[in-house]
XYZ file of C-alpha atoms in Angstrom:
399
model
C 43.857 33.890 5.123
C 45.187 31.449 7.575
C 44.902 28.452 5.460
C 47.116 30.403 2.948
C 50.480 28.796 2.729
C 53.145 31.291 1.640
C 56.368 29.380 -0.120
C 59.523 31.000 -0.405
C 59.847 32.540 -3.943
C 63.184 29.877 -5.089
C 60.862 27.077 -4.273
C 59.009 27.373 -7.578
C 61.812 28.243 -9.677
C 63.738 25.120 -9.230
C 63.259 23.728 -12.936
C 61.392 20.087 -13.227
C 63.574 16.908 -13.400
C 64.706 15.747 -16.504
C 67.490 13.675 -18.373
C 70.131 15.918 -17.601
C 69.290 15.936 -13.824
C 69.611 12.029 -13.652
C 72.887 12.264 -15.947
C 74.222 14.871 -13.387
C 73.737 12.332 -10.198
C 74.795 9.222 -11.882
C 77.751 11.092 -12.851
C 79.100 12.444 -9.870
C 77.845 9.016 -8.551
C 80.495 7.647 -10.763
C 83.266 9.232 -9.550
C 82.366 7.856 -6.283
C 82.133 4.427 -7.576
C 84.888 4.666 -10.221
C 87.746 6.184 -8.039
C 88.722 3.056 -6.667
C 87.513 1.102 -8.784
C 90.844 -0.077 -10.400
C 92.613 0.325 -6.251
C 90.093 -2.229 -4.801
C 90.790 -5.564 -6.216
C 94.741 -4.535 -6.212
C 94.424 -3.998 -2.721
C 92.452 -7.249 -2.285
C 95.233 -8.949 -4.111
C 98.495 -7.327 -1.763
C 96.197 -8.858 1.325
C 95.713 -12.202 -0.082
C 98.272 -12.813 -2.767
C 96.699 -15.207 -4.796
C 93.813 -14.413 -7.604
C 92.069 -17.693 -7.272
C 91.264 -16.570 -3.581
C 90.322 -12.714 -4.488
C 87.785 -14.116 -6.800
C 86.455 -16.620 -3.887
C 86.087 -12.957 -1.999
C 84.327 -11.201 -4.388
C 81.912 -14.368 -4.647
C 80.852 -13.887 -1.151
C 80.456 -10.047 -1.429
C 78.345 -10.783 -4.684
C 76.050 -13.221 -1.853
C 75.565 -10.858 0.604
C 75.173 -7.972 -1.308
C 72.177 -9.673 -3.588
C 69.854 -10.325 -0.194
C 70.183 -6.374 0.214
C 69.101 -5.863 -3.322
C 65.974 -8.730 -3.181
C 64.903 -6.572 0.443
C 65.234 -2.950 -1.361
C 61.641 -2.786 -2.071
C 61.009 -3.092 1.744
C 62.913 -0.233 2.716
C 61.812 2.159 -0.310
C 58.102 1.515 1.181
C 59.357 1.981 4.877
C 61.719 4.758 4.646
C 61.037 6.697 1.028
C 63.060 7.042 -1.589
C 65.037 9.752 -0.672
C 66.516 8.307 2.289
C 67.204 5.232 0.796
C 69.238 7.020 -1.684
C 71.342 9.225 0.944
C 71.632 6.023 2.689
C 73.330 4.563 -0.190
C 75.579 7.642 -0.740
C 76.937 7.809 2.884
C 77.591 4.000 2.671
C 80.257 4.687 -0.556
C 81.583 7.011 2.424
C 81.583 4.633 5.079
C 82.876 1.941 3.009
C 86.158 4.341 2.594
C 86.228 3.716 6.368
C 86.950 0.198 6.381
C 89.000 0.218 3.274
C 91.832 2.474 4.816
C 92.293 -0.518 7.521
C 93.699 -2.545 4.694
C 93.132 -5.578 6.263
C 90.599 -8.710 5.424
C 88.133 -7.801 7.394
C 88.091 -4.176 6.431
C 88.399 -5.122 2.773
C 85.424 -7.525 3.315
C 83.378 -4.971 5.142
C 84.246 -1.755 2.665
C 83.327 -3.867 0.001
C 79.976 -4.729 1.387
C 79.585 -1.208 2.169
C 80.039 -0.301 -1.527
C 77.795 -2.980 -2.747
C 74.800 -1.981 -1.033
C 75.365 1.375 -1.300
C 75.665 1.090 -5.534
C 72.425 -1.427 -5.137
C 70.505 1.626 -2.888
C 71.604 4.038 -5.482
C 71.199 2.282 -8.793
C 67.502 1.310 -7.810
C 65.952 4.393 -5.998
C 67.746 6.239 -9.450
C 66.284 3.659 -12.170
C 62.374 4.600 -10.440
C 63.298 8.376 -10.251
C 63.955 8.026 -14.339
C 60.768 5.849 -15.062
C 59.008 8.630 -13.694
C 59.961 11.908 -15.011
C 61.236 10.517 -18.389
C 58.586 9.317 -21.103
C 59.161 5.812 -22.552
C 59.936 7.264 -25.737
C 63.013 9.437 -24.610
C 64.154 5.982 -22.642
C 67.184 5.524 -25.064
C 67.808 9.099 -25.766
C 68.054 9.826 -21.614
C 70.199 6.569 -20.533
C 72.649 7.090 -23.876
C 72.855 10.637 -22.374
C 73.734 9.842 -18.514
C 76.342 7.314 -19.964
C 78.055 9.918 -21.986
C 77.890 12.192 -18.701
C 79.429 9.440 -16.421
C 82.364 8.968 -19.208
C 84.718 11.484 -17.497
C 84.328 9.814 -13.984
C 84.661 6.771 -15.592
C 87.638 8.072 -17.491
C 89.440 9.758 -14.888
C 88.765 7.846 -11.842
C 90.406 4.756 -12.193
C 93.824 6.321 -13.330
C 93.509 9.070 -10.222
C 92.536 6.686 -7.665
C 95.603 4.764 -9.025
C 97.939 8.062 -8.736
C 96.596 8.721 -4.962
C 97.208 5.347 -3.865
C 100.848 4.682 -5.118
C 102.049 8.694 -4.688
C 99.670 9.538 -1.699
C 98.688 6.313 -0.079
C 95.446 4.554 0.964
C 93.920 7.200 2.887
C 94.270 9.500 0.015
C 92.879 7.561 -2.511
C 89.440 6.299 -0.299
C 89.415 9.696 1.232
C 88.387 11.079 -2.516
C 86.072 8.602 -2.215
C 84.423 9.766 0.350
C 84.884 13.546 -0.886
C 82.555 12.450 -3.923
C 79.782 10.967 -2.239
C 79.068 14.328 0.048
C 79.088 16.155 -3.286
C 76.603 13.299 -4.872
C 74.477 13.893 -1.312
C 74.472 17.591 -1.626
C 73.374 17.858 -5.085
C 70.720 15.273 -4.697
C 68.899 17.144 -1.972
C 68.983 20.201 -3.938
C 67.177 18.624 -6.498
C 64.469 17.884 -3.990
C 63.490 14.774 -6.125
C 61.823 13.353 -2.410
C 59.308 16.438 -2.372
C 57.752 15.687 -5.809
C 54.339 13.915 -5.123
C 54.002 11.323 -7.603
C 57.423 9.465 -6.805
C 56.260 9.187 -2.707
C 55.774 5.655 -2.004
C 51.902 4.712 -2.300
C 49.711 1.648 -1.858
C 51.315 -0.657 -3.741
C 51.290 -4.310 -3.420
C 53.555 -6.167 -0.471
C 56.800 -6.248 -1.191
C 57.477 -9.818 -0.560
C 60.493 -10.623 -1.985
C 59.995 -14.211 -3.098
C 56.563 -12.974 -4.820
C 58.719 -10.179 -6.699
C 61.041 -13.034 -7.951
C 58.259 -15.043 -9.180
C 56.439 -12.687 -10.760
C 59.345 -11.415 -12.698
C 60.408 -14.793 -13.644
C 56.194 -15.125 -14.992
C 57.477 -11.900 -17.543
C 59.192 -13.383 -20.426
C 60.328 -9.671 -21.644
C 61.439 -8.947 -17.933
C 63.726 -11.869 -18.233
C 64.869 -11.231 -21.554
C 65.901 -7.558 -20.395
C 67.540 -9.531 -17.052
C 69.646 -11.316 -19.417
C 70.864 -8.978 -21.734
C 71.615 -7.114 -18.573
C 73.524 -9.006 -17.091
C 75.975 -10.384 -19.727
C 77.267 -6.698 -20.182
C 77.376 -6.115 -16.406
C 79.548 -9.261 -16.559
C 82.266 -7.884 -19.021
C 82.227 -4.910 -16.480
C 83.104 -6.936 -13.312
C 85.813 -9.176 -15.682
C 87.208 -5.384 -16.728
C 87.354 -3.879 -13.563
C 88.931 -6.999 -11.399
C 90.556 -9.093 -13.883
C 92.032 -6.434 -16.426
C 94.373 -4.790 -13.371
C 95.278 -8.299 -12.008
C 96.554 -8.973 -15.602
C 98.597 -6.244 -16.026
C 99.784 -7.022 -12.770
C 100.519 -10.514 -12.897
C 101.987 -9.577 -16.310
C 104.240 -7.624 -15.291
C 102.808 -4.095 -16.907
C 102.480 -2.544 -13.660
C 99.667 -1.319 -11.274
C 99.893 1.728 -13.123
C 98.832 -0.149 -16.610
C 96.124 -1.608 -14.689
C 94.697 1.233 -13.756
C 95.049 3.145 -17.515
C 93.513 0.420 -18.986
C 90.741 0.892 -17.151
C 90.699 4.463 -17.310
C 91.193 4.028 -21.327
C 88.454 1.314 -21.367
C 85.721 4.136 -19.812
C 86.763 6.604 -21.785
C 84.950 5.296 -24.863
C 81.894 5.763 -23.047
C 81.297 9.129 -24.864
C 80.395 6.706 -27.542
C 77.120 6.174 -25.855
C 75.383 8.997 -27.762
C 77.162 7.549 -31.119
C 75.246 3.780 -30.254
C 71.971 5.724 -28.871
C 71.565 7.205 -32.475
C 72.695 3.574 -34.108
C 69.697 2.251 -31.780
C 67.277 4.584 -32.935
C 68.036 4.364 -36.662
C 68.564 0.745 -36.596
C 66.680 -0.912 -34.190
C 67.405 -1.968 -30.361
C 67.731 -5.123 -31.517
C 69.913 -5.063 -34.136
C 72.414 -2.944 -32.314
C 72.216 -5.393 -29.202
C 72.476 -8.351 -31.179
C 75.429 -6.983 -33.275
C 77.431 -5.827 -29.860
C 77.403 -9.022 -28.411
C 78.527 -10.945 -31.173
C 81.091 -8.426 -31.528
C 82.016 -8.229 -27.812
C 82.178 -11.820 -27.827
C 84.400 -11.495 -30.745
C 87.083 -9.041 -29.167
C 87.295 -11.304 -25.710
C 88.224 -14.402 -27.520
C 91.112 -12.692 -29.320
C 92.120 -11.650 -26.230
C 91.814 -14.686 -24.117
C 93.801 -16.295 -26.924
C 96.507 -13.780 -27.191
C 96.397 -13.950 -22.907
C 100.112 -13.432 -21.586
C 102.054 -13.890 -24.598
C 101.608 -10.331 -25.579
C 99.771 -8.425 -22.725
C 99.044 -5.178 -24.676
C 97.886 -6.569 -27.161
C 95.416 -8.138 -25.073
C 94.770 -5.313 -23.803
C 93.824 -3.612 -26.971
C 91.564 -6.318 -27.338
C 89.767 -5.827 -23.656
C 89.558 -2.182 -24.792
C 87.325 -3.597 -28.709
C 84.984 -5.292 -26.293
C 84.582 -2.516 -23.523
C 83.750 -0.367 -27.066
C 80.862 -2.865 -27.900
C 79.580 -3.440 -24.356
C 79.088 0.367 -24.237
C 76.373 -0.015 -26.679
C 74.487 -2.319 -24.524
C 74.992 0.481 -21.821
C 73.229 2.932 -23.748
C 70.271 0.662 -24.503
C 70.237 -2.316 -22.616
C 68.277 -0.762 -19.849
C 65.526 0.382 -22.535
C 64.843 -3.048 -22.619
C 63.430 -2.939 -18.575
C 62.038 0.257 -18.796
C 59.523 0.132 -21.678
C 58.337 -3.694 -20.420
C 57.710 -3.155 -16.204
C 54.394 -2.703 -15.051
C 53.960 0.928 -14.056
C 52.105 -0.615 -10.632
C 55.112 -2.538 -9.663
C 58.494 -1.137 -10.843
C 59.763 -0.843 -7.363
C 59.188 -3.919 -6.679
C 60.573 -5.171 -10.225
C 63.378 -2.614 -10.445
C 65.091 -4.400 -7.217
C 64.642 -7.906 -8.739
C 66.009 -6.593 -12.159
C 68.872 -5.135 -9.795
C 70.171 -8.410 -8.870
C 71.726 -8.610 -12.496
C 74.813 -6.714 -10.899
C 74.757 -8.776 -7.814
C 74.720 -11.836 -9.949
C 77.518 -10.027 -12.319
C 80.117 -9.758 -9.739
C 78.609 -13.205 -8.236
C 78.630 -15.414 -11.280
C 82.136 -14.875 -13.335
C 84.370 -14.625 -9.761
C 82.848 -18.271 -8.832
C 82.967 -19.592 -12.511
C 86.634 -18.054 -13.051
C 87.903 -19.892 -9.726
C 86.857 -23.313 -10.725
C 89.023 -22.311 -14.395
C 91.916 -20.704 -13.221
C 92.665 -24.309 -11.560
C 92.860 -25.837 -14.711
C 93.922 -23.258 -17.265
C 95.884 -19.484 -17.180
C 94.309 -15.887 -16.970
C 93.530 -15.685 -20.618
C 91.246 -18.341 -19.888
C 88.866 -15.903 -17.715
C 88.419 -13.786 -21.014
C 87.618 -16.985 -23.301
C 84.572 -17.713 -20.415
C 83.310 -14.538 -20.900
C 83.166 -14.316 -25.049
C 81.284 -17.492 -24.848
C 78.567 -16.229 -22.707
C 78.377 -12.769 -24.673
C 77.607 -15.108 -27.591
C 75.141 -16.511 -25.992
C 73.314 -13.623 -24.570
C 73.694 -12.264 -28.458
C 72.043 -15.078 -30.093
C 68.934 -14.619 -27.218
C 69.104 -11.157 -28.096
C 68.956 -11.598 -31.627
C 66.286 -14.149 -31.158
C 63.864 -13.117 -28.633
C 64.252 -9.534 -28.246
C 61.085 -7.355 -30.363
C 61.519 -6.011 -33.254
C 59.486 -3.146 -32.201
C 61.992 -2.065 -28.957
């Protein structure tokens, strides 16, 4: 018949999308992101010298990079999915670009490029989840791609360490960049863009400023915002300030970058606090990982330089505690947006990172005047108390 449409035979045998597909991306995703993640503010400090002024740039990175996020929406509806997430892939790659300049504009421009690539990526991935993978299986799948990501997260830091200090810079961006073809080509064969019911429909406009507002208006949105974005900001403290402290310590860029390395390897733990979550509650298990997290960065702000690895061990409790809000933080999003409007929602909920690598660089410049480096961990355990008594407060029983 000539309406008959014959497909080739693999076509049908590609299996449907499911937890392990998104744990596959995000984790060669992370060794994209995690690489350098330990080189980057090192770098930034050999160009500037001075901590105070690499937080100052990774406040105006954090600005820029959060008007991309807010605007996401727009360019999902424009452009689909799919491209928006190779567009965020090949920008990891082009960010490599600017990094091997090693200069302040290339370091300024490279880190842009990885922001809005991670925002692209995070996003278009967080809407490919909400629809292939049931509410119910929420904490199961996210515990499950955290586990997955733990070797890149392991690894990374510590080899884009080696490859900078035995290879050089263009070794250690160039793996970079190595990563994010191999995150491109395995996304495509997934063919995620040719499944029907994640093409972009008729949805409502995308106005930015009406996205904010309306998730403001959701009290459970906001609660899921905050919780969030108080682990997201023991990340962005971990990742910048626990290689400048080794550093400035004396320990050694090579310290920097195992603590790091040592800090995501207790991400395999994410299955261990996806079970505590199920058998205990989502709210108990938040609430008791803050408290504890908050617990663990006060020790160490008060040890601070008198006895960095002892600090360190501390930095390593909390990272063990945030990883349970890893594993079912997100749940918290995911089981409250509006099917109708999650892009639109996921990109405002996004802005927790921006704000994360915003908030504690412009709050840590204004205390490093007055008081040392240990000080930077003592802002952070007060905020993860916070966020644990919202938590603990606010957060349903039922989640």
């Amino acid at each position: 018949m000539s309406t008959h449409v014959r497909h080739p035979i693999w076509l049908p045998a590609l299996k449907a999308a499911d937890a392990r597909t998104f744990a596959s991306l995000y984790a060669v995703e992370s060794f994209a992101r995690a690489t350098v993640s330990s080189v980057i503010p090192i770098q930034a400090y050999e160009i500037l010298h001075n901590e105070q002024i690499v937080s100052i740039l990774y406040t105006i990175v954090a600005l820029l990079g959060l008007s991309v996020t807010l605007f996401m929406p727009l360019l999902i509806r424009r452009f689909a999915r799919r491209w928006v997430y190779t567009a965020g892939a090949c920008l990891l790659a082009i960010g490599s670009l600017f990094f091997v300049t090693h200069t302040l504009a290339g370091q300024l421009a490279g880190m842009l490029c990885r922001v809005m690539g991670a925002s692209a990526l995070s996003i278009t991935l967080n809407l490919y989840i909400m629809d292939h993978i049931r509410k119910t299986d929420f904490m199961q799948a996210e515990s499950l791609r955290m586990a997955w990501s733990m070797l890149a997260w392991t690894g990374g830091p510590t080899l884009g360490i080696f490859l900078y200090t035995r290879f050089g810079i263009y070794a250690a961006h160039g793996a970079v960049a190595v990563f994010a073809l191999a995150l491109l080509a395995l996304f495509w064969t997934y063919r995620l863009g040719d499944n029907q019911s994640i093409r972009p429909g008729k949805t409502r406009p995308a106005n930015p400023l009406a996205n904010i507002g309306r998730f403001i208006a959701q009290p459970r949105l906001r609660l899921a915002w905050l919780i969030a974005f108080g682990r997201s900001c023991f990340w962005t403290t971990f990742f910048v300030y626990g290689p400048l402290f080794m550093v400035i310590t004396g320990e050694g860029k090579l310290a920097g970058g195992l603590l790091v390395s040592a800090g995501n390897a207790l991400l395999f733990m994410a299955i261990f606090w996806g079970k505590a979550g199920k058998r205990f509650g989502g709210r108990r298990t938040m609430t008791f990982a803050y408290f504890a997290m908050s617990a663990m960065l006060l020790a160490a702000g008060t040890v601070g330089a008198s006895a960095p690895l002892l600090t360190g061990a501390f930095l390593l409790g909390g990272a063990f505690f945030t990883i349970a809000l890893d594993a079912l933080g997100s749940t918290a999003f995911m089981r409250s947006v509006r099917s109708y409007e999650r892009a639109q929602m996921a990109a405002v909920y996004r802005t927790y990172l921006d704000f994360s690598e915003l908030t504690p660089p412009l709050v840590y410049s204004v205390v490093l005047i007055f008081f040392g480096l240990g000080s930077v961990f003592v802002t952070l355990g007060l905020l993860a108390a916070v966020c644990g008594f919202v938590t603990w407060r606010y957060l349903p029983k039922s989640l």
